């Protein structure tokens, strides 16, 4: 086994992680868009879902396709605004959003999502 083999295996594992994450986002009713470098990574996938009158959950994938050999993961945020345009089209104050976890990986952090939406694991 050589370096190329291990790189191929790592890439395949990350593709599986990415596919599971995308399926989860779809099944949970998240909307997909692309970040505009206002509050999250520019030109990277961004998923959001309203969970309250003034509350959204947001996942962004800051390194999507940029860094080889990197684990697929997302950053997970809580955003407190009235509507999605408030964070998709404008820069918001830092007190209106906070990170739940940077480097969210489904296999180890899914309970954080369920806690945010009030669902038992």
N, CA, C and O atoms as a GROMACS GRO file, in nm:
protein
  484
    1UNK      N    1   0.084  -0.118   0.000
    1UNK     CA    2   0.000   0.000   0.000
    1UNK      C    3   0.089   0.125   0.000
    1UNK      O    4   0.188   0.134   0.072
    2UNK      N    5   0.048   0.219  -0.084
    2UNK     CA    6   0.130   0.339  -0.098
    2UNK      C    7   0.047   0.463  -0.067
    2UNK      O    8  -0.072   0.455  -0.034
    3UNK      N    9   0.112   0.576  -0.078
    3UNK     CA   10   0.048   0.704  -0.046
    3UNK      C   11  -0.074   0.730  -0.134
    3UNK      O   12  -0.176   0.778  -0.086
    4UNK      N   13  -0.065   0.696  -0.262
    4UNK     CA   14  -0.177   0.718  -0.354
    4UNK      C   15  -0.298   0.636  -0.312
    4UNK      O   16  -0.412   0.682  -0.321
    5UNK      N   17  -0.274   0.513  -0.267
    5UNK     CA   18  -0.383   0.427  -0.222
    5UNK      C   19  -0.455   0.490  -0.102
    5UNK      O   20  -0.578   0.498  -0.100
    6UNK      N   21  -0.378   0.533  -0.004
    6UNK     CA   22  -0.438   0.593   0.116
    6UNK      C   23  -0.512   0.723   0.082
    6UNK      O   24  -0.617   0.751   0.140
    7UNK      N   25  -0.459   0.801  -0.010
    7UNK     CA   26  -0.526   0.923  -0.053
    7UNK      C   27  -0.659   0.889  -0.120
    7UNK      O   28  -0.759   0.957  -0.097
    8UNK      N   29  -0.660   0.785  -0.202
    8UNK     CA   30  -0.783   0.744  -0.270
    8UNK      C   31  -0.888   0.698  -0.168
    8UNK      O   32  -1.005   0.734  -0.180
    9UNK      N   33  -0.847   0.620  -0.070
    9UNK     CA   34  -0.939   0.573   0.033
    9UNK      C   35  -0.995   0.691   0.112
    9UNK      O   36  -1.115   0.697   0.139
   10UNK      N   37  -0.909   0.785   0.149
   10UNK     CA   38  -0.953   0.904   0.222
   10UNK      C   39  -1.055   0.984   0.140
   10UNK      O   40  -1.157   1.026   0.193
   11UNK      N   41  -1.028   1.004   0.014
   11UNK     CA   42  -1.120   1.078  -0.072
   11UNK      C   43  -1.254   1.006  -0.083
   11UNK      O   44  -1.358   1.072  -0.081
   12UNK      N   45  -1.253   0.875  -0.095
   12UNK     CA   46  -1.378   0.799  -0.103
   12UNK      C   47  -1.458   0.812   0.027
   12UNK      O   48  -1.580   0.827   0.023
   13UNK      N   49  -1.390   0.805   0.140
   13UNK     CA   50  -1.457   0.822   0.270
   13UNK      C   51  -1.521   0.960   0.280
   13UNK      O   52  -1.632   0.974   0.331
   14UNK      N   53  -1.451   1.062   0.233
   14UNK     CA   54  -1.503   1.198   0.241
   14UNK      C   55  -1.622   1.218   0.148
   14UNK      O   56  -1.714   1.292   0.180
   15UNK      N   57  -1.620   1.152   0.033
   15UNK     CA   58  -1.736   1.156  -0.058
   15UNK      C   59  -1.858   1.094   0.009
   15UNK      O   60  -1.970   1.145  -0.005
   16UNK      N   61  -1.838   0.985   0.080
   16UNK     CA   62  -1.949   0.920   0.152
   16UNK      C   63  -2.001   1.013   0.261
   16UNK      O   64  -2.122   1.029   0.275
   17UNK      N   65  -1.911   1.076   0.338
   17UNK     CA   66  -1.952   1.173   0.442
   17UNK      C   67  -2.033   1.287   0.380
   17UNK      O   68  -2.137   1.326   0.432
   18UNK      N   69  -1.982   1.341   0.269
   18UNK     CA   70  -2.050   1.451   0.202
   18UNK      C   71  -2.189   1.408   0.156
   18UNK      O   72  -2.286   1.481   0.177
   19UNK      N   73  -2.199   1.292   0.094
   19UNK     CA   74  -2.328   1.245   0.044
   19UNK      C   75  -2.428   1.224   0.158
   19UNK      O   76  -2.546   1.257   0.143
   20UNK      N   77  -2.383   1.169   0.270
   20UNK     CA   78  -2.471   1.151   0.387
   20UNK      C   79  -2.517   1.286   0.442
   20UNK      O   80  -2.633   1.302   0.478
   21UNK      N   81  -2.426   1.381   0.447
   21UNK     CA   82  -2.460   1.514   0.497
   21UNK      C   83  -2.564   1.580   0.407
   21UNK      O   84  -2.663   1.633   0.456
   22UNK      N   85  -2.543   1.575   0.276
   22UNK     CA   86  -2.637   1.636   0.182
   22UNK      C   87  -2.774   1.570   0.192
   22UNK      O   88  -2.876   1.639   0.188
   23UNK      N   89  -2.778   1.439   0.204
   23UNK     CA   90  -2.905   1.368   0.220
   23UNK      C   91  -2.974   1.409   0.350
   23UNK      O   92  -3.095   1.430   0.352
   24UNK      N   93  -2.898   1.421   0.456
   24UNK     CA   94  -2.952   1.464   0.585
   24UNK      C   95  -3.011   1.605   0.573
   24UNK      O   96  -3.122   1.629   0.621
   25UNK      N   97  -2.938   1.697   0.511
   25UNK     CA   98  -2.988   1.834   0.493
   25UNK      C   99  -3.120   1.832   0.416
   25UNK      O  100  -3.214   1.902   0.454
   26UNK      N  101  -3.127   1.755   0.311
   26UNK     CA  102  -3.249   1.745   0.231
   26UNK      C  103  -3.364   1.688   0.314
   26UNK      O  104  -3.474   1.743   0.314
   27UNK      N  105  -3.338   1.580   0.385
   27UNK     CA  106  -3.442   1.515   0.466
   27UNK      C  107  -3.490   1.602   0.581
   27UNK      O  108  -3.605   1.589   0.625
   28UNK      N  109  -3.404   1.690   0.631
   28UNK     CA  110  -3.440   1.777   0.743
   28UNK      C  111  -3.501   1.910   0.697
   28UNK      O  112  -3.535   1.993   0.780
   29UNK      N  113  -3.513   1.930   0.567
   29UNK     CA  114  -3.580   2.049   0.515
   29UNK      C  115  -3.494   2.173   0.507
   29UNK      O  116  -3.548   2.284   0.509
   30UNK      N  117  -3.364   2.159   0.498
   30UNK     CA  118  -3.275   2.274   0.483
   30UNK      C  119  -3.279   2.324   0.340
   30UNK      O  120  -3.299   2.247   0.246
   31UNK      N  121  -3.259   2.452   0.324
   31UNK     CA  122  -3.247   2.516   0.193
   31UNK      C  123  -3.099   2.530   0.162
   31UNK      O  124  -3.021   2.571   0.248
   32UNK      N  125  -3.060   2.496   0.041
   32UNK     CA  126  -2.919   2.507   0.000
   32UNK      C  127  -2.899   2.631  -0.085
   32UNK      O  128  -2.980   2.663  -0.172
   33UNK      N  129  -2.790   2.699  -0.060
   33UNK     CA  130  -2.750   2.814  -0.140
   33UNK      C  131  -2.597   2.820  -0.139
   33UNK      O  132  -2.531   2.727  -0.092
   34UNK      N  133  -2.543   2.927  -0.190
   34UNK     CA  134  -2.398   2.948  -0.191
   34UNK      C  135  -2.367   3.073  -0.108
   34UNK      O  136  -2.433   3.176  -0.125
   35UNK      N  137  -2.268   3.064  -0.020
   35UNK     CA  138  -2.229   3.179   0.062
   35UNK      C  139  -2.178   3.294  -0.022
   35UNK      O  140  -2.114   3.274  -0.125
   36UNK      N  141  -2.208   3.416   0.023
   36UNK     CA  142  -2.170   3.538  -0.050
   36UNK      C  143  -2.063   3.620   0.022
   36UNK      O  144  -2.050   3.739  -0.004
   37UNK      N  145  -1.987   3.558   0.111
   37UNK     CA  146  -1.877   3.624   0.182
   37UNK      C  147  -1.924   3.740   0.268
   37UNK      O  148  -1.850   3.836   0.291
   38UNK      N  149  -2.046   3.731   0.315
   38UNK     CA  150  -2.096   3.834   0.406
   38UNK      C  151  -2.080   3.787   0.551
   38UNK      O  152  -2.023   3.857   0.634
   39UNK      N  153  -2.131   3.669   0.578
   39UNK     CA  154  -2.124   3.615   0.714
   39UNK      C  155  -2.059   3.477   0.718
   39UNK      O  156  -2.016   3.431   0.823
   40UNK      N  157  -2.052   3.412   0.602
   40UNK     CA  158  -1.999   3.276   0.594
   40UNK      C  159  -1.904   3.269   0.475
   40UNK      O  160  -1.888   3.366   0.402
   41UNK      N  161  -1.842   3.154   0.454
   41UNK     CA  162  -1.741   3.139   0.349
   41UNK      C  163  -1.796   3.172   0.210
   41UNK      O  164  -1.907   3.130   0.175
   42UNK      N  165  -1.719   3.246   0.134
   42UNK     CA  166  -1.757   3.290   0.000
   42UNK      C  167  -1.757   3.174  -0.099
   42UNK      O  168  -1.664   3.093  -0.101
   43UNK      N  169  -1.861   3.167  -0.179
   43UNK     CA  170  -1.874   3.067  -0.286
   43UNK      C  171  -1.868   2.923  -0.236
   43UNK      O  172  -1.826   2.833  -0.310
   44UNK      N  173  -1.909   2.901  -0.113
   44UNK     CA  174  -1.912   2.766  -0.056
   44UNK      C  175  -2.056   2.730  -0.022
   44UNK      O  176  -2.138   2.818   0.004
   45UNK      N  177  -2.087   2.600  -0.022
   45UNK     CA  178  -2.224   2.558   0.010
   45UNK      C  179  -2.268   2.607   0.149
   45UNK      O  180  -2.191   2.607   0.245
   46UNK      N  181  -2.394   2.648   0.154
   46UNK     CA  182  -2.455   2.700   0.277
   46UNK      C  183  -2.596   2.642   0.286
   46UNK      O  184  -2.673   2.649   0.189
   47UNK      N  185  -2.630   2.587   0.400
   47UNK     CA  186  -2.762   2.529   0.423
   47UNK      C  187  -2.825   2.600   0.541
   47UNK      O  188  -2.759   2.624   0.642
   48UNK      N  189  -2.952   2.635   0.530
   48UNK     CA  190  -3.019   2.703   0.640
   48UNK      C  191  -3.162   2.654   0.654
   48UNK      O  192  -3.224   2.604   0.560
   49UNK      N  193  -3.213   2.670   0.777
   49UNK     CA  194  -3.348   2.628   0.810
   49UNK      C  195  -3.401   2.715   0.923
   49UNK      O  196  -3.334   2.735   1.024
   50UNK      N  197  -3.522   2.766   0.904
   50UNK     CA  198  -3.587   2.842   1.010
   50UNK      C  199  -3.638   2.742   1.115
   50UNK      O  200  -3.702   2.643   1.081
   51UNK      N  201  -3.608   2.770   1.242
   51UNK     CA  202  -3.658   2.682   1.348
   51UNK      C  203  -3.739   2.760   1.452
   51UNK      O  204  -3.785   2.702   1.551
   52UNK      N  205  -3.756   2.887   1.431
   52UNK     CA  206  -3.835   2.971   1.521
   52UNK      C  207  -3.865   3.102   1.452
   52UNK      O  208  -3.818   3.128   1.341
   53UNK      N  209  -3.943   3.184   1.518
   53UNK     CA  210  -3.982   3.312   1.459
   53UNK      C  211  -3.861   3.396   1.418
   53UNK      O  212  -3.859   3.456   1.311
   54UNK      N  213  -3.760   3.400   1.504
   54UNK     CA  214  -3.639   3.478   1.479
   54UNK      C  215  -3.513   3.393   1.491
   54UNK      O  216  -3.409   3.440   1.538
   55UNK      N  217  -3.521   3.267   1.450
   55UNK     CA  218  -3.408   3.177   1.471
   55UNK      C  219  -3.390   3.084   1.352
   55UNK      O  220  -3.484   3.018   1.306
   56UNK      N  221  -3.266   3.079   1.304
   56UNK     CA  222  -3.228   2.989   1.195
   56UNK      C  223  -3.110   2.904   1.239
   56UNK      O  224  -3.028   2.946   1.320
   57UNK      N  225  -3.104   2.784   1.185
   57UNK     CA  226  -2.983   2.702   1.196
   57UNK      C  227  -2.915   2.707   1.060
   57UNK      O  228  -2.981   2.699   0.957
   58UNK      N  229  -2.783   2.720   1.062
   58UNK     CA  230  -2.707   2.732   0.939
   58UNK      C  231  -2.587   2.639   0.946
   58UNK      O  232  -2.517   2.632   1.047
   59UNK      N  233  -2.564   2.568   0.836
   59UNK     CA  234  -2.443   2.489   0.818
   59UNK      C  235  -2.371   2.548   0.697
   59UNK      O  236  -2.433   2.567   0.592
   60UNK      N  237  -2.244   2.575   0.711
   60UNK     CA  238  -2.165   2.612   0.594
   60UNK      C  239  -2.046   2.517   0.584
   60UNK      O  240  -1.999   2.463   0.684
   61UNK      N  241  -1.999   2.499   0.462
   61UNK     CA  242  -1.888   2.408   0.436
   61UNK      C  243  -1.772   2.493   0.384
   61UNK      O  244  -1.760   2.515   0.264
   62UNK      N  245  -1.687   2.540   0.475
   62UNK     CA  246  -1.587   2.641   0.438
   62UNK      C  247  -1.476   2.593   0.346
   62UNK      O  248  -1.415   2.675   0.276
   63UNK      N  249  -1.447   2.464   0.343
   63UNK     CA  250  -1.334   2.416   0.263
   63UNK      C  251  -1.377   2.324   0.150
   63UNK      O  252  -1.297   2.246   0.099
   64UNK      N  253  -1.502   2.333   0.110
   64UNK     CA  254  -1.556   2.240   0.011
   64UNK      C  255  -1.472   2.240  -0.116
   64UNK      O  256  -1.465   2.340  -0.188
   65UNK      N  257  -1.410   2.126  -0.142
   65UNK     CA  258  -1.333   2.110  -0.265
   65UNK      C  259  -1.202   2.185  -0.270
   65UNK      O  260  -1.135   2.183  -0.374
   66UNK      N  261  -1.162   2.252  -0.163
   66UNK     CA  262  -1.040   2.334  -0.167
   66UNK      C  263  -0.916   2.262  -0.118
   66UNK      O  264  -0.807   2.280  -0.174
   67UNK      N  265  -0.929   2.182  -0.015
   67UNK     CA  266  -0.811   2.125   0.048
   67UNK      C  267  -0.815   1.973   0.036
   67UNK      O  268  -0.905   1.908   0.088
   68UNK      N  269  -0.718   1.917  -0.035
   68UNK     CA  270  -0.712   1.772  -0.050
   68UNK      C  271  -0.672   1.708   0.083
   68UNK      O  272  -0.593   1.763   0.160
   69UNK      N  273  -0.728   1.592   0.108
   69UNK     CA  274  -0.692   1.519   0.228
   69UNK      C  275  -0.759   1.571   0.354
   69UNK      O  276  -0.723   1.530   0.464
   70UNK      N  277  -0.853   1.661   0.339
   70UNK     CA  278  -0.920   1.719   0.455
   70UNK      C  279  -1.050   1.645   0.480
   70UNK      O  280  -1.119   1.604   0.386
   71UNK      N  281  -1.085   1.628   0.607
   71UNK     CA  282  -1.211   1.564   0.642
   71UNK      C  283  -1.327   1.652   0.600
   71UNK      O  284  -1.323   1.774   0.616
   72UNK      N  285  -1.432   1.589   0.547
   72UNK     CA  286  -1.552   1.664   0.516
   72UNK      C  287  -1.621   1.700   0.646
   72UNK      O  288  -1.654   1.612   0.726
   73UNK      N  289  -1.643   1.826   0.668
   73UNK     CA  290  -1.713   1.874   0.786
   73UNK      C  291  -1.774   2.009   0.756
   73UNK      O  292  -1.739   2.075   0.658
   74UNK      N  293  -1.865   2.050   0.841
   74UNK     CA  294  -1.934   2.178   0.823
   74UNK      C  295  -1.922   2.258   0.952
   74UNK      O  296  -1.895   2.202   1.058
   75UNK      N  297  -1.942   2.387   0.941
   75UNK     CA  298  -1.954   2.470   1.060
   75UNK      C  299  -2.103   2.489   1.086
   75UNK      O  300  -2.181   2.508   0.993
   76UNK      N  301  -2.141   2.484   1.213
   76UNK     CA  302  -2.281   2.483   1.253
   76UNK      C  303  -2.309   2.608   1.335
   76UNK      O  304  -2.243   2.632   1.436
   77UNK      N  305  -2.408   2.687   1.292
   77UNK     CA  306  -2.436   2.818   1.350
   77UNK      C  307  -2.581   2.833   1.390
   77UNK      O  308  -2.670   2.770   1.333
   78UNK      N  309  -2.604   2.917   1.488
   78UNK     CA  310  -2.738   2.962   1.528
   78UNK      C  311  -2.744   3.110   1.493
   78UNK      O  312  -2.660   3.189   1.537
   79UNK      N  313  -2.845   3.149   1.414
   79UNK     CA  314  -2.857   3.287   1.368
   79UNK      C  315  -2.991   3.342   1.416
   79UNK      O  316  -3.095   3.280   1.396
   80UNK      N  317  -2.986   3.460   1.480
   80UNK     CA  318  -3.107   3.521   1.537
   80UNK      C  319  -3.145   3.645   1.458
   80UNK      O  320  -3.103   3.756   1.490
   81UNK      N  321  -3.227   3.624   1.354
   81UNK     CA  322  -3.275   3.732   1.267
   81UNK      C  323  -3.419   3.703   1.227
   81UNK      O  324  -3.470   3.593   1.250
   82UNK      N  325  -3.486   3.803   1.168
   82UNK     CA  326  -3.626   3.789   1.129
   82UNK      C  327  -3.647   3.706   1.003
   82UNK      O  328  -3.747   3.634   0.992
   83UNK      N  329  -3.554   3.716   0.908
   83UNK     CA  330  -3.570   3.642   0.784
   83UNK      C  331  -3.434   3.610   0.724
   83UNK      O  332  -3.332   3.667   0.764
   84UNK      N  333  -3.432   3.519   0.629
   84UNK     CA  334  -3.305   3.473   0.573
   84UNK      C  335  -3.230   3.582   0.497
   84UNK      O  336  -3.108   3.579   0.491
   85UNK      N  337  -3.302   3.678   0.439
   85UNK     CA  338  -3.233   3.788   0.370
   85UNK      C  339  -3.141   3.865   0.464
   85UNK      O  340  -3.041   3.922   0.421
   86UNK      N  341  -3.175   3.867   0.592
   86UNK     CA  342  -3.095   3.940   0.690
   86UNK      C  343  -2.953   3.886   0.700
   86UNK      O  344  -2.861   3.962   0.730
   87UNK      N  345  -2.932   3.756   0.674
   87UNK     CA  346  -2.795   3.702   0.680
   87UNK      C  347  -2.744   3.657   0.543
   87UNK      O  348  -2.623   3.638   0.526
   88UNK      N  349  -2.832   3.640   0.445
   88UNK     CA  350  -2.787   3.599   0.312
   88UNK      C  351  -2.746   3.717   0.226
   88UNK      O  352  -2.660   3.704   0.140
   89UNK      N  353  -2.807   3.833   0.250
   89UNK     CA  354  -2.782   3.949   0.164
   89UNK      C  355  -2.717   4.067   0.234
   89UNK      O  356  -2.682   4.166   0.170
   90UNK      N  357  -2.699   4.057   0.366
   90UNK     CA  358  -2.640   4.167   0.443
   90UNK      C  359  -2.543   4.111   0.547
   90UNK      O  360  -2.558   3.998   0.593
   91UNK      N  361  -2.447   4.191   0.582
   91UNK     CA  362  -2.358   4.158   0.693
   91UNK      C  363  -2.435   4.180   0.823
   91UNK      O  364  -2.499   4.283   0.839
   92UNK      N  365  -2.429   4.084   0.914
   92UNK     CA  366  -2.501   4.100   1.041
   92UNK      C  367  -2.402   4.117   1.156
   92UNK      O  368  -2.286   4.075   1.148
   93UNK      N  369  -2.449   4.178   1.263
   93UNK     CA  370  -2.367   4.196   1.383
   93UNK      C  371  -2.334   4.061   1.444
   93UNK      O  372  -2.413   3.967   1.439
   94UNK      N  373  -2.215   4.053   1.499
   94UNK     CA  374  -2.170   3.926   1.558
   94UNK      C  375  -2.257   3.879   1.674
   94UNK      O  376  -2.259   3.760   1.705
   95UNK      N  377  -2.329   3.969   1.738
   95UNK     CA  378  -2.416   3.927   1.848
   95UNK      C  379  -2.544   3.860   1.797
   95UNK      O  380  -2.622   3.811   1.878
   96UNK      N  381  -2.566   3.858   1.665
   96UNK     CA  382  -2.685   3.795   1.609
   96UNK      C  383  -2.661   3.651   1.564
   96UNK      O  384  -2.754   3.582   1.523
   97UNK      N  385  -2.538   3.606   1.572
   97UNK     CA  386  -2.512   3.465   1.540
   97UNK      C  387  -2.399   3.412   1.628
   97UNK      O  388  -2.310   3.486   1.669
   98UNK      N  389  -2.405   3.284   1.654
   98UNK     CA  390  -2.297   3.221   1.728
   98UNK      C  391  -2.276   3.080   1.677
   98UNK      O  392  -2.367   3.016   1.625
   99UNK      N  393  -2.154   3.035   1.693
   99UNK     CA  394  -2.123   2.900   1.645
   99UNK      C  395  -2.164   2.799   1.750
   99UNK      O  396  -2.134   2.814   1.869
  100UNK      N  397  -2.232   2.698   1.704
  100UNK     CA  398  -2.264   2.585   1.791
  100UNK      C  399  -2.142   2.494   1.796
  100UNK      O  400  -2.099   2.451   1.903
  101UNK      N  401  -2.088   2.466   1.678
  101UNK     CA  402  -1.960   2.395   1.670
  101UNK      C  403  -1.898   2.419   1.532
  101UNK      O  404  -1.966   2.410   1.430
  102UNK      N  405  -1.771   2.449   1.532
  102UNK     CA  406  -1.695   2.457   1.408
  102UNK      C  407  -1.635   2.319   1.385
  102UNK      O  408  -1.576   2.261   1.476
  103UNK      N  409  -1.650   2.267   1.266
  103UNK     CA  410  -1.601   2.132   1.239
  103UNK      C  411  -1.705   2.026   1.272
  103UNK      O  412  -1.668   1.917   1.318
  104UNK      N  413  -1.832   2.054   1.251
  104UNK     CA  414  -1.940   1.958   1.273
  104UNK      C  415  -1.921   1.837   1.182
  104UNK      O  416  -1.904   1.850   1.061
  105UNK      N  417  -1.925   1.719   1.244
  105UNK     CA  418  -1.924   1.594   1.168
  105UNK      C  419  -2.039   1.510   1.219
  105UNK      O  420  -2.054   1.490   1.339
  106UNK      N  421  -2.120   1.461   1.127
  106UNK     CA  422  -2.244   1.391   1.164
  106UNK      C  423  -2.218   1.274   1.258
  106UNK      O  424  -2.295   1.252   1.351
  107UNK      N  425  -2.112   1.199   1.233
  107UNK     CA  426  -2.089   1.079   1.313
  107UNK      C  427  -2.053   1.108   1.459
  107UNK      O  428  -2.057   1.018   1.543
  108UNK      N  429  -2.018   1.231   1.489
  108UNK     CA  430  -1.983   1.261   1.628
  108UNK      C  431  -2.062   1.377   1.689
  108UNK      O  432  -2.060   1.394   1.811
  109UNK      N  433  -2.132   1.458   1.608
  109UNK     CA  434  -2.194   1.580   1.660
  109UNK      C  435  -2.343   1.592   1.633
  109UNK      O  436  -2.401   1.698   1.658
  110UNK      N  437  -2.407   1.489   1.585
  110UNK     CA  438  -2.547   1.498   1.546
  110UNK      C  439  -2.638   1.536   1.664
  110UNK      O  440  -2.740   1.602   1.644
  111UNK      N  441  -2.601   1.495   1.784
  111UNK     CA  442  -2.684   1.528   1.902
  111UNK      C  443  -2.693   1.679   1.924
  111UNK      O  444  -2.792   1.726   1.981
  112UNK      N  445  -2.593   1.755   1.880
  112UNK     CA  446  -2.600   1.902   1.893
  112UNK      C  447  -2.712   1.958   1.806
  112UNK      O  448  -2.783   2.050   1.847
  113UNK      N  449  -2.729   1.902   1.687
  113UNK     CA  450  -2.839   1.945   1.600
  113UNK      C  451  -2.972   1.910   1.664
  113UNK      O  452  -3.062   1.994   1.672
  114UNK      N  453  -2.985   1.788   1.710
  114UNK     CA  454  -3.112   1.746   1.771
  114UNK      C  455  -3.145   1.828   1.894
  114UNK      O  456  -3.262   1.858   1.920
  115UNK      N  457  -3.046   1.865   1.970
  115UNK     CA  458  -3.069   1.951   2.087
  115UNK      C  459  -3.125   2.087   2.045
  115UNK      O  460  -3.214   2.141   2.110
  116UNK      N  461  -3.072   2.142   1.936
  116UNK     CA  462  -3.117   2.273   1.888
  116UNK      C  463  -3.263   2.271   1.842
  116UNK      O  464  -3.335   2.370   1.857
  117UNK      N  465  -3.306   2.160   1.786
  117UNK     CA  466  -3.444   2.153   1.737
  117UNK      C  467  -3.539   2.088   1.839
  117UNK      O  468  -3.658   2.075   1.814
  118UNK      N  469  -3.483   2.048   1.955
  118UNK     CA  470  -3.567   1.992   2.061
  118UNK      C  471  -3.613   1.850   2.035
  118UNK      O  472  -3.721   1.810   2.079
  119UNK      N  473  -3.532   1.773   1.964
  119UNK     CA  474  -3.566   1.634   1.934
  119UNK      C  475  -3.471   1.541   2.006
  119UNK      O  476  -3.351   1.566   2.013
  120UNK      N  477  -3.525   1.434   2.058
  120UNK     CA  478  -3.442   1.332   2.123
  120UNK      C  479  -3.362   1.256   2.016
  120UNK      O  480  -3.409   1.238   1.904
  121UNK      N  481  -3.244   1.212   2.053
  121UNK     CA  482  -3.160   1.134   1.960
  121UNK      C  483  -3.212   0.993   1.954
  121UNK      O  484  -3.156   0.910   1.883
   0.00000   0.00000   0.00000
